[in-house]
Coordinates of C-alpha atoms in Angstrom, one line a residue:
M1086 CA -91.6 -200.3 -111.3
G1087 CA -88.0 -201.7 -108.0
G1088 CA -86.0 -199.9 -111.0
S1089 CA -87.2 -199.9 -114.8
T1090 CA -87.8 -197.5 -116.7
R1091 CA -89.5 -198.6 -119.9
S1092 CA -92.8 -197.9 -120.6
P1093 CA -95.5 -199.0 -119.4
R1094 CA -97.3 -201.6 -121.5
V1095 CA -100.5 -201.1 -120.7
L1096 CA -100.0 -198.6 -122.8
Q1097 CA -99.5 -199.7 -126.1
G1098 CA -101.5 -200.9 -128.3
D1099 CA -104.3 -199.8 -130.9
N1100 CA -105.3 -196.5 -131.0
A1101 CA -108.8 -197.3 -133.4
S1102 CA -111.2 -195.5 -130.8
G1103 CA -108.8 -192.4 -131.4
Q1104 CA -108.6 -191.3 -128.4
S1105 CA -104.8 -191.5 -126.7
P1106 CA -103.3 -193.8 -124.9
Y1107 CA -103.9 -191.1 -121.8
E1108 CA -107.2 -190.8 -122.4
R1109 CA -107.5 -194.6 -122.5
L1110 CA -105.5 -195.2 -119.5
S1111 CA -107.1 -192.5 -117.7
R1112 CA -110.4 -193.7 -118.0
R1113 CA -110.2 -196.8 -115.2
M1114 CA -108.0 -195.0 -113.3
L1115 CA -108.6 -193.4 -109.3
D1116 CA -109.6 -189.4 -109.3
I1117 CA -108.0 -188.3 -106.2
S1118 CA -107.7 -184.6 -106.7
G1119 CA -111.6 -183.7 -107.2
D1120 CA -111.4 -182.0 -110.3
R1121 CA -109.9 -185.7 -112.6
G1122 CA -106.1 -183.1 -111.9
V1123 CA -104.7 -187.1 -110.4
L1124 CA -105.6 -190.3 -111.2
K1125 CA -104.2 -192.9 -110.4
D1126 CA -104.2 -197.1 -111.4
V1127 CA -102.4 -199.0 -108.0
I1128 CA -100.1 -201.5 -109.6
R1129 CA -99.1 -203.0 -106.0
E1130 CA -100.9 -202.7 -103.2
G1131 CA -99.1 -201.9 -100.1
A1132 CA -99.8 -202.3 -96.6
G1133 CA -99.7 -200.2 -93.4
E1134 CA -100.8 -196.2 -92.8
L1135 CA -100.8 -193.6 -94.9
V1136 CA -98.8 -190.9 -95.7
T1137 CA -98.4 -188.5 -93.2
P1138 CA -98.5 -184.1 -94.6
D1139 CA -94.5 -183.4 -94.0
A1140 CA -93.4 -187.4 -93.9
S1141 CA -89.8 -187.6 -95.7
V1142 CA -90.3 -190.0 -98.4
L1143 CA -88.6 -192.9 -99.5
V1144 CA -89.2 -193.4 -103.6
K1145 CA -88.8 -194.6 -106.6
Y1146 CA -89.7 -192.8 -109.7
S1147 CA -89.9 -192.4 -113.1
G1148 CA -91.0 -190.0 -115.7
Y1149 CA -92.8 -190.2 -118.7
L1150 CA -94.4 -187.8 -121.7
E1151 CA -96.5 -189.2 -123.8
H1152 CA -95.6 -191.1 -127.4
M1153 CA -92.0 -191.1 -125.5
D1154 CA -90.9 -195.4 -124.5
K1155 CA -88.1 -193.8 -122.3
P1156 CA -88.2 -191.6 -118.9
F1157 CA -87.7 -188.2 -119.4
D1158 CA -86.5 -188.3 -115.1
S1159 CA -86.0 -191.0 -112.9
N1160 CA -83.8 -191.7 -109.9
C1161 CA -84.1 -195.1 -110.4
Y1162 CA -80.3 -195.3 -111.6
R1163 CA -79.5 -194.7 -108.3
K1164 CA -78.4 -197.4 -106.2
T1165 CA -79.7 -195.7 -103.1
P1166 CA -82.8 -193.5 -103.6
R1167 CA -82.7 -190.1 -101.4
L1168 CA -84.9 -189.1 -98.5
M1169 CA -86.9 -186.9 -99.6
K1170 CA -89.2 -184.0 -97.6
L1171 CA -92.9 -182.8 -98.7
G1172 CA -93.3 -179.9 -99.2
E1173 CA -89.8 -178.7 -99.7
D1174 CA -87.7 -181.5 -101.3
I1175 CA -91.6 -182.6 -103.8
T1176 CA -91.3 -179.5 -106.0
L1177 CA -95.2 -181.7 -108.4
W1178 CA -98.2 -180.6 -106.8
G1179 CA -99.4 -184.2 -108.0
M1180 CA -96.5 -186.0 -107.0
E1181 CA -97.6 -184.8 -103.6
L1182 CA -101.2 -185.4 -103.8
G1183 CA -99.8 -188.8 -105.2
L1184 CA -97.6 -189.4 -102.3
L1185 CA -99.7 -188.9 -99.5
S1186 CA -102.7 -191.3 -101.3
M1187 CA -100.0 -194.1 -101.0
R1188 CA -98.5 -197.3 -98.1
R1189 CA -95.3 -198.8 -97.6
G1190 CA -94.1 -201.1 -100.4
E1191 CA -97.4 -199.6 -102.5
L1192 CA -96.5 -199.6 -106.5
A1193 CA -98.7 -197.3 -108.9
R1194 CA -99.1 -195.2 -111.8
F1195 CA -99.8 -191.2 -111.3
L1196 CA -101.5 -189.3 -114.2
F1197 CA -100.4 -185.4 -113.6
K1198 CA -102.6 -183.2 -115.3
P1199 CA -100.5 -179.7 -116.6
T1200 CA -102.3 -178.2 -113.2
Y1201 CA -100.7 -180.8 -111.3
A1202 CA -97.7 -180.9 -112.8
Y1203 CA -95.6 -178.1 -115.4
G1204 CA -98.5 -175.7 -116.2
T1205 CA -98.7 -174.0 -119.2
L1206 CA -95.9 -173.0 -120.4
G1207 CA -94.0 -176.2 -119.5
C1208 CA -90.1 -177.2 -118.9
P1209 CA -87.9 -176.5 -122.3
P1210 CA -86.6 -177.9 -123.3
L1211 CA -88.1 -181.9 -122.1
I1212 CA -91.1 -180.8 -120.9
P1213 CA -93.9 -178.7 -124.2
P1214 CA -96.4 -175.9 -122.5
N1215 CA -99.7 -177.9 -121.0
T1216 CA -98.7 -181.2 -121.2
T1217 CA -100.2 -184.6 -119.2
V1218 CA -97.1 -186.7 -117.8
L1219 CA -97.2 -190.1 -115.9
F1220 CA -95.6 -191.3 -113.4
E1221 CA -94.8 -194.2 -111.7
I1222 CA -93.9 -194.2 -108.2
E1223 CA -93.3 -196.8 -105.5
L1224 CA -92.9 -196.3 -102.2
L1225 CA -90.4 -197.8 -100.4
D1226 CA -90.7 -195.8 -97.4
F1227 CA -91.0 -192.9 -95.1
L1228 CA -90.2 -191.6 -92.4
D1229 CA -92.2 -188.9 -90.4
S1230 CA -90.6 -185.8 -87.7
A1231 CA -92.9 -183.3 -88.5
E1232 CA -94.1 -184.4 -84.7
S1233 CA -90.9 -185.0 -83.1
D1234 CA -89.5 -181.9 -84.8
K1235 CA -92.2 -180.6 -82.6
F1236 CA -91.7 -182.4 -79.6
C1237 CA -87.9 -181.9 -79.5
A1238 CA -88.4 -177.9 -79.0
L1239 CA -90.4 -178.2 -76.3
S1240 CA -88.7 -177.3 -72.9
A1241 CA -87.4 -180.4 -70.7
E1242 CA -90.9 -178.8 -68.3
Q1243 CA -92.6 -179.1 -70.9
Q1244 CA -92.3 -182.8 -72.1
D1245 CA -92.6 -184.4 -68.6
Q1246 CA -96.1 -183.4 -69.8
F1247 CA -96.4 -185.8 -72.5
P1248 CA -97.6 -189.4 -71.9
L1249 CA -93.9 -191.8 -71.9
Q1250 CA -95.2 -193.7 -75.0
K1251 CA -94.7 -190.4 -76.4
V1252 CA -91.4 -189.5 -75.5
L1253 CA -90.5 -193.6 -76.7
K1254 CA -92.4 -192.7 -79.6
V1255 CA -90.2 -189.6 -80.9
A1256 CA -87.1 -191.2 -80.1
A1257 CA -87.5 -194.1 -82.0
T1258 CA -88.1 -191.7 -85.3
E1259 CA -85.0 -190.3 -84.6
R1260 CA -83.6 -193.2 -84.4
E1261 CA -84.6 -194.6 -87.6
F1262 CA -84.2 -191.3 -89.0
G1263 CA -80.5 -191.5 -88.1
N1264 CA -80.5 -195.7 -89.6
Y1265 CA -81.5 -193.9 -92.5
L1266 CA -78.6 -190.9 -92.4
F1267 CA -76.2 -194.0 -91.4
R1268 CA -77.0 -196.1 -94.5
Q1269 CA -76.3 -193.1 -96.9
N1270 CA -72.5 -193.2 -95.6
R1271 CA -73.9 -189.1 -93.8
F1272 CA -72.4 -191.0 -90.0
Y1273 CA -72.1 -187.1 -88.7
D1274 CA -76.1 -186.2 -89.4
A1275 CA -76.5 -190.0 -87.9
K1276 CA -75.1 -188.9 -84.9
V1277 CA -76.7 -185.8 -84.2
R1278 CA -80.4 -187.8 -84.7
Y1279 CA -78.8 -190.8 -82.3
K1280 CA -77.8 -188.1 -79.7
R1281 CA -81.2 -186.2 -80.2
A1282 CA -82.8 -189.9 -79.3
L1283 CA -80.9 -190.5 -75.6
L1284 CA -80.9 -187.2 -74.1
L1285 CA -84.6 -187.6 -74.1
L1286 CA -84.3 -190.8 -72.6
H1287 CA -82.3 -189.6 -70.4
R1288 CA -84.1 -186.7 -68.6
R1289 CA -87.4 -189.1 -68.7
S1290 CA -87.5 -190.5 -65.4
A1291 CA -89.9 -193.4 -65.8
P1292 CA -92.3 -195.3 -63.0
P1293 CA -90.7 -198.9 -61.9
E1294 CA -93.1 -201.1 -64.2
E1295 CA -91.6 -199.3 -66.6
Q1296 CA -88.3 -198.2 -66.4
H1297 CA -87.5 -201.7 -68.7
L1298 CA -88.8 -200.1 -71.8
V1299 CA -86.6 -196.9 -71.4
E1300 CA -83.9 -198.7 -70.8
A1301 CA -84.5 -201.1 -73.7
A1302 CA -84.5 -198.1 -76.0
K1303 CA -81.4 -196.2 -74.4
L1304 CA -80.0 -199.8 -75.3
L1305 CA -80.6 -199.6 -78.9
V1306 CA -79.4 -196.0 -79.2
L1307 CA -76.3 -196.8 -77.8
L1308 CA -75.5 -199.5 -79.9
N1309 CA -76.3 -197.2 -82.5
L1310 CA -73.5 -194.5 -81.5
S1311 CA -71.0 -196.8 -81.0
F1312 CA -70.9 -198.2 -84.2
T1313 CA -71.0 -193.9 -85.4
Y1314 CA -68.4 -193.4 -84.0
L1315 CA -66.2 -195.8 -85.2
R1316 CA -67.7 -195.3 -88.9
L1317 CA -65.8 -192.0 -87.7
E1318 CA -63.1 -193.1 -86.4
R1319 CA -63.1 -192.1 -82.8
P1320 CA -62.4 -195.3 -81.2
T1321 CA -62.8 -193.8 -77.7
T1322 CA -66.7 -192.1 -78.4
A1323 CA -67.3 -195.7 -79.6
L1324 CA -65.8 -198.0 -76.2
R1325 CA -67.4 -195.3 -74.3
Y1326 CA -71.4 -196.0 -76.1
G1327 CA -70.7 -199.4 -75.9
E1328 CA -69.6 -199.6 -72.5
Q1329 CA -72.3 -198.0 -71.2
A1330 CA -74.7 -200.1 -73.6
L1331 CA -73.6 -202.9 -71.2
L1332 CA -74.5 -201.4 -68.0
I1333 CA -77.9 -202.6 -69.6
D1334 CA -77.3 -205.5 -70.4
Q1335 CA -73.5 -206.8 -69.8
K1336 CA -74.1 -210.1 -72.3
N1337 CA -75.2 -208.3 -75.0
A1338 CA -73.2 -209.6 -78.1
K1339 CA -73.9 -206.1 -80.3
A1340 CA -72.3 -204.5 -77.5
L1341 CA -68.8 -206.6 -76.6
F1342 CA -68.2 -206.5 -80.3
R1343 CA -68.9 -202.6 -80.8
C1344 CA -66.0 -202.7 -78.0
G1345 CA -63.6 -205.0 -79.1
Q1346 CA -63.4 -203.4 -82.7
A1347 CA -62.8 -200.1 -80.6
C1348 CA -60.3 -201.6 -77.8
L1349 CA -58.3 -203.8 -81.6
F1350 CA -58.7 -199.5 -83.3
M1351 CA -56.5 -198.4 -80.8
T1352 CA -55.0 -200.7 -80.8
E1353 CA -55.5 -202.5 -76.6
Y1354 CA -55.6 -206.1 -78.0
E1355 CA -55.7 -207.4 -74.4
K1356 CA -58.7 -205.3 -74.3
A1357 CA -59.7 -206.3 -77.5
R1358 CA -59.3 -210.3 -77.6
D1359 CA -61.0 -209.8 -74.0
F1360 CA -64.5 -208.1 -75.3
L1361 CA -64.6 -210.2 -78.1
V1362 CA -63.8 -213.7 -76.2
R1363 CA -67.3 -212.6 -74.2
A1364 CA -69.2 -211.7 -77.3
Q1365 CA -68.2 -214.8 -79.0
K1366 CA -69.0 -216.5 -75.5
E1367 CA -73.0 -215.2 -76.6
Q1368 CA -73.0 -216.1 -80.4
P1369 CA -70.4 -218.8 -80.4
F1370 CA -71.6 -219.2 -84.8
N1371 CA -71.5 -214.7 -85.5
H1372 CA -69.2 -214.9 -88.6
D1373 CA -68.1 -211.1 -88.2
I1374 CA -67.0 -211.8 -84.5
N1375 CA -65.1 -215.2 -85.7
N1376 CA -63.8 -213.3 -88.4
E1377 CA -63.1 -210.2 -85.8
L1378 CA -60.8 -212.9 -83.5
K1379 CA -58.9 -213.5 -86.4
K1380 CA -58.3 -209.9 -87.8
L1381 CA -56.7 -209.8 -84.1
A1382 CA -54.5 -212.3 -83.6
S1383 CA -53.2 -211.4 -86.6
Y1384 CA -52.6 -208.4 -85.8
Y1385 CA -51.0 -209.4 -82.6
R1386 CA -48.2 -212.0 -84.4
D1387 CA -47.1 -208.9 -86.2
Y1388 CA -47.6 -206.3 -82.9
T1389 CA -45.0 -208.8 -81.1
D1390 CA -43.1 -210.1 -84.2
K1391 CA -41.9 -206.0 -85.0
E1392 CA -41.6 -206.2 -81.2
K1393 CA -38.8 -209.1 -80.5
E1394 CA -37.8 -207.6 -84.1
M1395 CA -36.6 -204.1 -81.8
C1396 CA -35.4 -205.6 -78.6
H1397 CA -32.9 -207.9 -81.2
R1398 CA -32.1 -204.6 -83.0
M1399 CA -31.3 -202.8 -79.5
F1400 CA -29.2 -205.4 -78.1
T1401 CA -27.6 -207.3 -81.1
P1402 CA -23.9 -206.1 -80.9
N1403 CA -22.7 -203.4 -83.0
D1404 CA -18.8 -203.4 -84.6
N1405 CA -17.7 -201.7 -81.9
G1406 CA -18.8 -204.5 -79.4
S1407 CA -21.3 -202.1 -78.0
T1408 CA -24.9 -202.8 -78.2
V1409 CA -27.6 -200.4 -79.3
G1410 CA -28.4 -197.7 -76.6
E1411 CA -25.2 -197.8 -74.7
N1412 CA -23.0 -195.4 -73.6

């Protein structure tokens, strides 16, 4: 599918058998519901684990009625699909069963009988009663938040009973959700997820031989928080999280860059230059860092020019021979 909304070519052809296109297609499809109510045909294989119950999925889909070229429903026109949670945002029973049979990157075609789609009533005026529908679905990604939500609801004492790997996994899930929300420009929601991850990592003590795992996880979250607060136009907080990241890795170019951006936002030009030059030392050919240094130089020139102009006006004699500011 990948954004296409044309009618699937597989349905085209002669009708000499007397069967409808969907009937012909169904003969070579896999029964995944056990009663042939949901049939599946894999177009492109996916990889990794199957979608888990209660997961939130990122999908592209188009729904078709028989003998119609254009979809009656599609989200392929959206630049960024919305994250949808199984059991809440997915309204078709057939689609939920279909998604549970898919892996990341998979593209598949499904036939949903009325029981698994729009039922005996249909959905007027688009969907007639007792209609079988075809959906092409591409699973871009999925995130399983059920485990994370349950874990975060536990007390600190209860969480301490779990091994460190469990905490790291939950923190990574929270960060992944934050990343998705950030890409959706939902910066406030993203920082809530990042903070949940950071709290879990701060509360957890680890033996010395495993502490580096916790620090590495913290570093990723702190960098994300710094960037998020820059987008929220709160540079003071962005700087604070960037400096916390530097306590873990003092040569981290991304942390130095974020701190430099925050200082530039606050017009603290000397501090901004210090951070950005240190970042450039770590990554001399990083275009973002070099462009930020150019921006800093431009801003600083404008600032000094205005300072010179102000001083000139203050000490230039008026017509009566006095200078501005003189009593």
